């Protein structure tokens, strides 16, 4: 067998003067190259160009070969070994300039430089902040995940809970029935008598307050019918009758829950309520609510309209008292009851289908529609808040919207006035249902778990964004164009609720693209929708009748602040026309105020406290990024040009004026690392994971792997 020899021919060696046209290779140099290759760091992923050519790649962005040839260096090819690793920034970039590409996947977009880098980045200054591998409650977290800051937040929550004696402690959250785990425990006051039920004047006052102040868009009851039930209830209470005679269980439960909601809201709106005062108020409202749930649990027979209404208003009480996990499970019962009654289907008045027992009167028929669409709205928002699938499917629904008619103008035979009345309370319910339907489409198409191309998601976002703008332009004047402060209180609350829903819907539609260079319009719309929602919430905070009117206000604050901080983190590597430092400074000013509103609202509310801790981690990362941008003036990160002054890196924003924090917290200094590379692996589904992060079960400290508490490098 002939052995393979080095690439030096015998003729060349024997005849040095021979002209072969080839340059001799040195054996010594070849050996040195082989030795150097063995010392090269292991690369787990090659760029797309090197992968196609089957050549060695150094795994940086741009890699050496692409930089030398001045061609696009991308890592877009499908990676089949888990979450794709983030390519580090090349230390030999030179004058390489990557060309912008249309449809670039968002997970790598923050590395796409729009201007050439003027100075090479020393290897010692590559910034990363990688958390150790963690298995939490049976779920594995990749160290390259864009959500690793949540690990630090959970660690803080665990430490706080270990030293906490209040209800939010980890043991208290765990030692509850499955459907309430993680919620505030109910105030148990099992009195022998039923003295917790208000007297007649107080009961009438509470029901009046509920319809005048507490109801905003979820108008599922006919007021005059409920007030008639109340008079029967009070008459029989005076005669020492049981709660359900002659009213049935569900109607009596509705009355008790209405009084529970009104008791709680009246106290919140009339006083600056402390944790102790709130606990006392909850003792009263919880007693009413527990009596209500006992009635619905004991309900006999087939379901009826009031069966769905009673459980739906119980869901609203649970959401307003931050028992959101219990609310989720209770809503599942509402969902099944509404389907069993066929409330999702249009009624055939000729055959009276699907309810065949008797033909409903006009009031009952309209309440069917109101109740269903109220449940539909709550389903869409619970889905977004929890990051979970929706229960109602649009393809199964053909129910009509309720008619634009106020309660006082309804009779059993039909409307008592013409249909062309000016302003109607039901308008807000109808338009809230319409925007909830668009939000559901966004969750289904933009956040789809299917392996859709990012370009398809972007197209869907543009289409649904146009639907949102059309929805906004179709609002009646008292809900859209008229200044809310000039409206009567009931319409003012409705107008502000729909404004907040609109801003949140725009954020929900566009936020997945703030990490993408391919969607500048979506980025701009998302940032300014965030600004509008924060400004609106800040105005609401000055009016207690508004701030406590919507159970999802705290989630919208969390959602908006998360967008602000994530945008600031990724601005280290890219800037954006129309969203400059001055604009961001103003947004940060209002963001700090809203963060304060959320912290003050966290008293006694478990998920708000979790929201605050999670946001603190994101805010700290954003703070480090801003310092980094100011401390590396020669590195063109985020549009920071060479020679640009960094004498005022905080741009006057209160978010970055806390110099003492930077000195006292070593992790706050730029050299300690930053999470910009983690955001490069931020997936569409990670936004939903962030939404639901406040409701994930905290691990048992005694069973957590020691790696969970590994110090952050």
XYZ file of C-alpha atoms in Angstrom:
713
model
C 0.000 0.000 0.000
C 1.344 3.383 -0.933
C 1.596 5.786 2.008
C 0.354 9.318 1.615
C 3.249 11.802 1.520
C 3.351 15.514 2.235
C 2.464 17.905 -0.570
C 6.109 18.372 -1.631
C 6.966 16.566 -4.842
C 10.253 14.818 -5.331
C 10.955 16.741 -8.524
C 10.549 20.015 -6.727
C 12.923 18.961 -4.009
C 15.515 17.685 -6.496
C 15.303 20.667 -8.845
C 14.900 23.852 -6.854
C 15.300 25.869 -9.934
C 12.497 24.158 -11.797
C 9.554 26.362 -12.608
C 6.486 24.425 -11.429
C 4.207 27.412 -10.910
C 3.428 26.195 -7.407
C 4.689 27.511 -4.144
C 6.198 24.893 -1.827
C 4.358 24.401 1.479
C 6.321 24.219 4.653
C 5.868 21.128 6.751
C 6.719 23.208 9.749
C 3.933 25.719 9.024
C 1.426 22.938 8.419
C 2.207 21.373 11.758
C 1.858 24.742 13.428
C -1.549 25.258 11.793
C -2.689 21.842 12.982
C -1.530 22.672 16.473
C -3.365 26.009 16.384
C -6.554 24.304 15.212
C -6.401 21.958 18.158
C -6.210 24.987 20.450
C -9.159 26.757 18.787
C -12.290 26.963 20.922
C -14.984 24.452 20.062
C -17.701 25.902 17.848
C -21.166 24.389 18.196
C -22.798 26.282 15.334
C -21.507 27.468 11.970
C -22.950 30.381 10.038
C -25.213 29.630 7.085
C -22.553 30.412 4.454
C -19.882 28.167 6.014
C -22.454 25.480 6.611
C -23.406 25.441 2.917
C -19.753 25.336 1.833
C -18.936 22.736 4.529
C -15.932 24.763 5.694
C -14.713 25.510 9.184
C -16.397 28.501 10.829
C -15.225 30.378 13.917
C -18.863 30.805 15.106
C -18.734 34.578 15.620
C -20.929 37.248 14.080
C -19.655 38.027 11.553
C -17.368 35.040 11.200
C -13.861 35.568 9.855
C -14.608 34.210 6.386
C -17.724 36.353 5.866
C -15.978 39.444 7.215
C -13.058 38.900 4.844
C -15.385 38.525 1.861
C -17.678 41.322 3.139
C -20.830 39.240 2.705
C -23.869 38.768 4.896
C -23.145 36.555 7.869
C -26.320 34.999 9.231
C -27.353 32.178 11.548
C -30.857 31.646 10.167
C -30.687 27.935 9.315
C -32.783 25.645 11.473
C -30.930 24.451 14.574
C -32.051 20.985 15.653
C -30.168 20.540 18.929
C -32.296 22.605 21.306
C -32.272 26.373 21.656
C -29.704 27.845 19.234
C -26.597 29.296 20.914
C -26.035 33.011 20.461
C -22.991 33.763 18.264
C -20.570 36.093 20.101
C -19.612 39.381 18.524
C -16.482 39.012 16.425
C -13.265 40.472 17.834
C -11.919 41.053 14.318
C -14.775 42.917 12.706
C -12.663 45.586 11.041
C -14.645 47.444 8.408
C -17.223 44.718 7.948
C -20.717 46.041 7.403
C -23.644 43.671 7.248
C -26.386 44.457 4.778
C -29.924 44.700 6.189
C -32.112 41.798 5.187
C -35.890 41.628 4.866
C -37.663 39.056 6.975
C -34.717 38.505 9.347
C -35.740 36.224 12.210
C -36.106 38.281 15.347
C -33.972 36.132 17.600
C -30.734 37.319 15.977
C -31.738 40.772 14.891
C -30.130 42.715 17.708
C -26.711 41.708 16.360
C -27.435 43.214 12.937
C -25.357 46.369 12.808
C -26.675 49.255 10.716
C -23.338 51.114 10.874
C -19.778 49.773 10.726
C -18.014 49.159 14.009
C -15.069 51.536 14.351
C -13.081 49.639 16.935
C -12.541 45.956 17.539
C -14.007 44.611 20.736
C -11.360 43.027 22.969
C -12.127 39.482 23.934
C -12.122 40.519 27.581
C -14.996 42.907 26.904
C -17.526 40.466 25.505
C -20.566 40.980 27.675
C -22.704 38.111 28.808
C -24.854 37.327 31.781
C -25.704 33.661 31.705
C -27.563 31.980 34.517
C -26.729 28.377 35.395
C -28.831 25.515 34.097
C -31.916 25.136 36.234
C -34.633 22.573 36.623
C -37.567 24.322 38.291
C -40.793 22.495 39.117
C -39.861 19.868 36.533
C -39.189 22.453 33.811
C -35.703 22.867 32.328
C -34.402 26.344 31.620
C -31.710 26.757 29.004
C -28.854 29.043 30.088
C -29.102 30.847 26.735
C -32.772 31.669 27.304
C -33.891 35.267 27.132
C -35.913 34.664 30.285
C -33.060 33.891 32.660
C -33.651 37.119 34.543
C -36.800 35.377 35.832
C -34.586 32.911 37.688
C -33.131 35.772 39.695
C -36.600 37.153 40.351
C -37.816 33.762 41.611
C -34.759 33.494 43.830
C -35.640 36.840 45.396
C -39.228 35.760 45.877
C -38.097 32.555 47.550
C -35.846 34.468 49.920
C -38.592 36.980 50.711
C -41.135 34.244 51.308
C -38.830 32.384 53.675
C -38.732 35.446 55.932
C -42.345 36.455 55.437
C -45.113 35.915 57.957
C -47.883 37.313 55.758
C -50.199 35.355 53.534
C -47.878 35.570 50.524
C -45.330 33.268 52.157
C -44.476 30.201 50.119
C -45.963 27.767 52.623
C -49.240 29.676 52.691
C -49.390 29.719 48.899
C -48.817 25.979 48.770
C -51.096 24.939 51.628
C -54.321 25.653 49.781
C -56.581 23.604 47.582
C -55.262 23.141 44.069
C -57.651 25.650 42.485
C -56.526 28.431 44.855
C -52.806 27.685 45.234
C -50.851 30.925 44.980
C -53.859 33.151 45.766
C -54.642 35.184 48.826
C -56.452 32.895 51.291
C -60.070 33.708 52.028
C -60.941 35.310 55.324
C -62.662 32.542 57.268
C -65.276 33.772 59.701
C -67.830 31.006 60.053
C -70.448 32.802 62.111
C -73.299 30.885 63.603
C -75.778 33.489 62.450
C -76.023 35.261 59.104
C -75.426 38.698 60.570
C -72.870 39.464 57.835
C -75.735 40.078 55.413
C -76.389 43.840 55.308
C -79.636 45.360 56.508
C -82.181 46.536 53.957
C -80.969 50.167 53.539
C -77.323 49.077 53.242
C -78.195 46.310 50.792
C -80.090 48.729 48.555
C -77.206 51.184 48.749
C -74.702 48.502 47.738
C -76.763 47.299 44.768
C -77.241 50.903 43.629
C -73.474 51.530 43.959
C -72.734 48.381 41.963
C -74.783 49.449 38.938
C -73.768 53.115 39.110
C -70.025 52.694 39.734
C -68.737 49.120 39.651
C -70.123 48.067 36.274
C -68.058 49.348 33.350
C -68.300 47.093 30.286
C -69.401 43.765 31.806
C -73.098 44.621 31.807
C -74.524 41.119 32.038
C -77.598 41.923 34.182
C -80.846 43.771 33.631
C -80.809 46.237 36.509
C -84.544 46.428 37.161
C -84.780 42.626 37.290
C -81.971 42.399 39.861
C -83.533 45.156 41.980
C -86.812 43.200 41.953
C -84.913 40.123 43.185
C -83.405 42.236 45.960
C -86.801 43.334 47.263
C -87.972 39.716 47.419
C -84.697 38.771 49.139
C -85.033 41.535 51.757
C -88.696 40.795 52.394
C -87.981 37.146 53.102
C -84.935 38.014 55.196
C -87.224 40.126 57.376
C -89.455 37.088 57.793
C -86.442 34.930 58.794
C -86.711 32.856 55.625
C -83.681 30.991 54.241
C -81.488 32.635 51.645
C -83.008 30.740 48.744
C -86.725 31.159 49.401
C -88.491 32.105 47.249
C -85.457 33.000 45.104
C -83.476 30.078 43.724
C -79.813 29.470 44.599
C -78.298 31.232 41.608
C -80.360 34.442 41.983
C -79.564 34.690 45.689
C -75.896 34.045 44.888
C -75.939 36.886 42.345
C -77.254 39.316 44.976
C -74.657 38.264 47.551
C -71.761 38.621 45.087
C -73.006 42.033 43.921
C -72.982 43.187 47.557
C -69.506 41.672 48.056
C -68.065 43.562 45.057
C -69.750 46.815 46.060
C -68.501 46.507 49.673
C -64.929 46.099 48.510
C -64.976 48.768 45.820
C -66.742 51.337 47.981
C -64.028 51.068 50.626
C -61.224 51.278 48.070
C -62.657 54.335 46.376
C -63.540 56.275 49.506
C -60.337 55.818 51.511
C -56.595 55.386 51.246
C -56.743 51.740 52.187
C -53.862 50.147 54.072
C -53.097 46.439 54.213
C -54.824 46.218 57.607
C -57.897 48.135 56.426
C -58.090 46.029 53.298
C -57.981 42.874 55.402
C -60.930 44.111 57.471
C -62.874 45.006 54.341
C -62.127 41.606 52.847
C -63.541 39.916 55.937
C -66.898 41.502 55.147
C -66.849 40.935 51.390
C -65.396 37.418 51.673
C -68.210 36.364 53.998
C -70.746 37.444 51.396
C -68.796 35.758 48.627
C -68.388 32.474 50.502
C -72.140 32.399 51.148
C -72.631 32.957 47.420
C -70.340 30.098 46.402
C -72.036 27.763 48.866
C -75.342 28.473 47.132
C -73.965 27.796 43.647
C -72.186 24.663 44.850
C -75.500 23.363 46.200
C -77.528 24.330 43.113
C -79.740 21.507 41.882
C -81.276 20.751 38.503
C -80.396 21.790 34.980
C -78.443 25.015 34.334
C -80.242 28.226 33.462
C -79.240 31.776 32.555
C -78.816 32.769 36.213
C -76.532 29.763 36.730
C -74.041 31.219 34.264
C -74.487 34.784 35.530
C -73.923 33.802 39.179
C -70.650 32.055 38.415
C -69.467 34.758 36.036
C -69.910 37.521 38.591
C -68.091 35.297 41.086
C -65.187 35.233 38.619
C -65.221 39.041 38.573
C -65.049 39.173 42.374
C -62.128 36.738 42.383
C -60.256 38.767 39.762
C -60.822 42.035 41.628
C -59.507 40.508 44.850
C -56.491 39.033 43.039
C -57.608 35.419 43.484
C -56.798 34.999 39.845
C -55.960 31.289 39.968
C -59.293 30.500 41.589
C -60.915 32.799 39.041
C -59.327 30.792 36.224
C -60.774 27.512 37.458
C -64.169 29.043 38.215
C -64.275 30.491 34.723
C -63.872 26.962 33.387
C -67.249 26.158 34.958
C -68.740 29.293 33.402
C -67.423 28.181 30.028
C -69.079 24.779 30.290
C -72.373 26.183 31.556
C -72.601 28.704 28.699
C -71.919 26.000 26.137
C -74.459 23.671 27.693
C -77.055 26.446 27.369
C -76.079 27.115 23.766
C -75.281 30.733 24.580
C -72.609 30.789 21.885
C -75.216 30.145 19.172
C -77.708 32.506 17.577
C -81.268 31.771 18.620
C -83.837 30.729 16.044
C -86.966 32.583 17.127
C -89.232 30.392 14.986
C -88.141 27.093 16.484
C -86.818 28.585 19.730
C -83.617 26.569 19.263
C -81.468 25.484 21.110
C -83.639 26.104 24.207
C -86.851 24.213 23.408
C -88.726 24.462 26.707
C -90.287 27.862 26.133
C -89.699 31.056 24.219
C -87.729 33.636 26.203
C -88.958 37.166 26.634
C -86.961 40.075 25.246
C -85.122 40.864 28.492
C -83.999 37.266 28.975
C -82.943 36.971 25.354
C -80.794 40.102 25.598
C -79.263 38.975 28.891
C -78.205 35.731 27.189
C -76.217 37.800 24.688
C -74.808 40.165 27.304
C -73.686 37.329 29.541
C -72.047 35.393 26.735
C -70.096 38.352 25.360
C -68.990 39.399 28.846
C -67.660 35.867 29.337
C -65.994 36.034 25.910
C -64.122 39.234 26.846
C -62.933 37.783 30.153
C -61.765 34.636 28.361
C -59.579 36.650 25.983
C -57.973 38.658 28.784
C -57.417 35.642 31.026
C -55.719 33.978 28.069
C -53.355 36.915 27.624
C -52.631 37.421 31.333
C -51.919 33.726 31.907
C -50.287 33.088 28.532
C -52.665 30.154 28.052
C -54.963 29.012 25.209
C -58.390 30.563 24.779
C -61.469 28.513 25.666
C -64.034 30.006 23.275
C -63.191 29.346 19.630
C -64.421 31.922 17.108
C -65.276 29.314 14.498
C -67.855 27.834 16.889
C -69.606 31.153 17.632
C -72.395 32.817 15.690
C -74.116 34.612 18.567
C -75.319 38.143 17.819
C -74.153 41.129 19.803
C -76.749 42.527 22.209
C -78.913 45.377 20.992
C -78.061 48.980 21.828
C -80.721 49.463 24.451
C -80.448 50.673 28.038
C -81.993 48.684 30.890
C -84.715 51.213 31.662
C -85.895 51.084 28.046
C -86.409 47.297 27.952
C -89.668 45.446 28.446
C -90.515 41.772 28.210
C -92.118 42.436 24.812
C -89.232 44.493 23.399
C -87.671 47.974 23.418
C -89.910 50.760 24.630
C -88.159 53.457 22.570
C -86.863 53.686 18.983
C -83.513 52.129 18.142
C -81.843 55.451 17.264
C -81.135 56.627 20.811
C -77.927 58.640 21.118
C -75.722 57.173 23.854
C -76.139 53.692 25.244
C -74.336 51.856 28.041
C -74.267 48.663 25.975
C -72.048 50.259 23.316
C -69.005 49.732 25.525
C -69.781 46.032 25.954
C -70.161 45.570 22.195
C -66.931 47.379 21.303
C -65.027 45.674 24.093
C -66.149 42.324 22.674
C -65.024 43.387 19.188
C -61.527 44.362 20.309
C -61.317 41.195 22.425
C -61.979 39.235 19.236
C -59.037 40.986 17.549
C -56.822 40.260 20.576
C -57.761 36.607 20.216
C -56.693 36.686 16.565
C -53.358 38.200 17.550
C -52.770 35.441 20.089
C -53.670 32.808 17.519
C -51.754 34.174 14.513
C -48.839 36.242 15.820
C -48.059 34.114 18.882
C -48.863 30.786 17.236
C -46.901 27.824 18.577
C -46.761 26.463 15.039
C -43.489 26.681 13.166
C -44.530 29.711 11.127
C -42.034 31.906 9.284
C -41.499 35.216 11.027
C -42.514 36.997 7.858
C -45.974 35.392 8.085
C -46.285 36.565 11.676
C -45.280 40.057 10.614
C -47.888 40.101 7.844
C -50.542 39.013 10.354
C -49.465 41.742 12.770
C -49.799 44.397 10.058
C -53.260 43.156 9.086
C -54.497 42.965 12.663
C -52.971 46.352 13.417
C -55.114 47.809 10.640
C -58.159 46.098 12.166
C -57.368 47.782 15.483
C -57.138 51.188 13.808
C -60.457 50.571 12.062
C -61.985 49.543 15.391
C -60.729 52.775 16.937
C -62.195 54.920 14.167
C -65.587 53.172 14.445
C -66.124 54.076 18.116
C -69.097 56.344 18.850
C -68.079 59.887 19.865
C -68.677 59.421 23.594
C -66.270 56.464 23.624
C -63.703 57.731 21.142
C -63.347 61.375 20.179
C -64.923 63.188 23.131
C -62.500 64.055 25.927
C -63.255 61.619 28.792
C -63.064 64.321 31.475
C -66.110 66.031 29.946
C -68.280 62.895 30.169
C -70.528 61.749 32.957
C -68.761 59.251 35.295
C -70.256 56.053 33.834
C -69.344 56.972 30.246
C -65.946 58.313 31.361
C -65.034 54.941 32.868
C -66.175 53.166 29.712
C -64.201 55.493 27.431
C -61.020 55.070 29.474
C -61.478 51.291 29.646
C -61.632 51.110 25.850
C -58.662 53.496 25.462
C -56.628 51.264 27.747
C -57.804 48.158 25.893
C -56.786 49.748 22.571
C -53.283 50.692 23.750
C -52.761 47.254 25.253
C -53.956 45.562 22.063
C -51.397 47.526 20.030
C -48.659 46.522 22.468
C -49.779 42.897 22.355
C -49.761 42.948 18.541
C -46.401 44.621 18.000
C -44.134 43.812 20.970
C -42.713 40.549 19.503
C -41.089 42.644 16.763
C -39.231 45.186 18.916
C -36.219 42.846 18.666
C -36.380 42.793 14.866
C -34.721 45.101 12.368
C -37.279 44.064 9.763
C -40.263 45.779 11.431
C -39.568 49.489 12.087
C -43.260 50.428 11.847
C -44.217 47.820 14.425
C -41.482 49.004 16.778
C -42.571 52.624 16.574
C -46.229 51.741 17.083
C -45.416 49.499 20.035
C -43.281 52.113 21.801
C -45.823 54.893 21.397
C -48.723 52.632 22.394
C -46.703 51.848 25.502
C -46.225 55.546 26.147
C -49.955 56.205 25.715
C -50.940 53.404 28.080
C -48.512 54.607 30.771
C -49.763 58.180 30.485
C -53.351 56.985 30.739
C -52.597 54.841 33.790
C -50.815 57.744 35.448
C -53.921 59.892 34.991
C -56.112 57.067 36.269
C -54.021 56.822 39.434
C -55.286 60.250 40.471
C -58.892 59.025 40.337
C -59.649 56.054 42.595
C -62.936 55.442 40.805
C -60.870 54.713 37.680
C -57.731 52.971 38.927
C -59.720 50.294 40.758
C -62.357 49.915 38.049
C -60.578 47.329 35.898
C -59.161 44.074 37.226
C -56.514 43.948 34.470
C -54.996 47.415 35.108
C -52.018 45.965 36.987
C -51.284 43.551 34.155
C -51.295 46.387 31.612
C -48.775 48.275 33.779
C -46.582 45.178 33.919
C -46.878 44.617 30.166
C -46.026 48.238 29.315
C -43.072 48.478 31.708
C -41.659 45.183 30.419
C -41.702 46.607 26.882
C -39.923 49.773 28.044
C -37.159 47.841 29.784
C -36.679 45.232 27.039
C -36.496 47.991 24.452
C -33.846 49.809 26.458
C -31.817 46.610 26.897
C -31.667 45.870 23.190
C -30.964 49.516 22.329
C -27.385 48.760 23.373
C -26.965 47.156 19.975
C -29.318 49.193 17.828
C -31.117 52.506 17.621
C -34.415 53.291 15.965
C -35.558 56.341 14.015
C -38.421 58.108 15.773
C -37.569 56.615 19.177
C -34.544 58.640 20.224
C -32.956 59.218 23.608
C -35.119 62.277 24.275
C -38.315 60.331 23.574
C -37.136 57.424 25.696
C -36.257 59.809 28.507
C -39.854 61.034 28.595
C -41.151 57.477 28.489
C -38.875 56.524 31.380
C -40.158 59.466 33.411
C -43.734 58.245 33.143
C -42.624 54.605 33.506
C -41.087 55.379 36.900
C -44.344 56.926 38.092
C -46.354 53.905 36.966
C -43.866 51.574 38.601
C -44.562 53.436 41.827
C -48.318 53.022 41.326
C -47.839 49.274 40.880
C -45.655 48.982 43.983
C -48.196 50.846 46.088
C -50.927 48.580 44.743
C -48.864 45.525 45.692
C -49.908 45.731 49.331
C -51.578 42.439 50.104
C -51.698 41.338 46.442
C -49.483 38.390 45.614
C -49.200 38.692 41.835
C -48.549 42.453 42.023
C -45.641 41.792 44.349
C -44.327 39.252 41.858
C -44.843 41.716 39.008
C -42.744 44.248 40.921
C -39.883 41.836 41.631
C -39.751 40.678 38.000
C -39.815 44.254 36.736
C -37.040 45.180 39.155
C -34.802 42.598 37.476
C -35.613 43.911 34.016
C -35.158 47.494 35.187
C -31.730 46.666 36.628
C -30.707 45.154 33.305
C -31.948 48.228 31.460
C -30.004 50.391 33.870
C -26.801 48.458 33.208
C -27.376 48.753 29.475
C -27.771 52.512 29.675
C -24.539 52.764 31.650
C -22.797 50.553 29.095
C -23.950 52.761 26.254
C -22.495 55.768 28.019
C -19.259 54.082 29.080
C -18.136 52.806 25.670
C -18.190 55.894 23.417
C -15.833 54.384 20.841
C -17.975 51.297 20.326
C -20.816 51.844 17.929
C -23.551 50.108 19.875
C -27.102 51.119 19.314
C -26.138 53.953 16.973
C -23.608 55.479 19.400
C -21.072 57.011 17.013
C -17.359 57.227 17.612
C -16.387 60.361 19.422
C -19.925 61.008 20.726
C -19.887 62.478 24.201
C -20.833 60.248 27.069
C -20.753 62.866 29.760
C -24.452 62.430 30.480
C -25.302 58.793 29.806
C -28.522 58.877 31.785
C -30.073 61.650 29.609
C -31.767 63.079 32.665
C -34.017 60.088 33.195
C -34.791 59.305 36.856
C -34.384 55.644 36.021
C -30.642 56.160 35.723
C -29.965 58.863 38.283
C -29.448 56.409 41.127
C -25.665 56.556 41.200
C -25.502 55.077 44.667
C -27.137 51.915 43.370
C -24.356 51.495 40.828
C -21.712 51.872 43.500
C -23.404 49.610 46.056
C -24.440 46.874 43.638
C -21.407 45.317 41.917
C -23.686 43.615 39.399
C -24.806 47.039 38.212
C -21.383 47.915 36.815
C -20.850 47.329 33.089
C -17.851 45.069 33.565
C -19.990 42.639 35.531
C -21.938 41.710 32.462
C -25.217 42.346 30.756
C -28.057 40.310 29.273
C -28.207 41.755 25.747
C -27.088 38.449 24.282
C -29.924 36.673 26.085
C -32.502 38.794 24.302
C -31.155 37.511 21.004
C -32.730 34.154 21.853
C -36.032 35.737 22.913
C -38.772 33.807 21.120
C -42.357 34.813 20.350
C -43.599 32.363 22.964
C -41.275 33.924 25.540
C -43.506 36.998 25.659
C -46.362 34.777 26.783
C -44.071 33.114 29.302
C -43.221 36.567 30.629
C -46.933 37.384 30.935
C -47.574 34.265 32.979
C -44.411 34.527 35.071
C -46.251 36.033 38.036
C -48.462 32.948 38.260
C -45.897 30.181 37.973
C -45.623 28.061 41.139
C -42.590 28.922 43.233
C -40.409 25.889 43.956
C -40.012 24.387 47.371
C -36.660 25.690 48.676
C -35.965 22.305 50.273
C -36.215 20.518 46.936
C -34.478 23.024 44.660
C -31.189 21.951 43.144
C -28.198 23.885 44.511
C -27.492 25.105 40.994
C -30.578 27.272 41.288
C -28.836 29.384 43.899
C -25.557 29.457 42.030
C -24.244 33.039 42.108
C -24.830 35.024 38.954
C -21.483 35.519 37.176
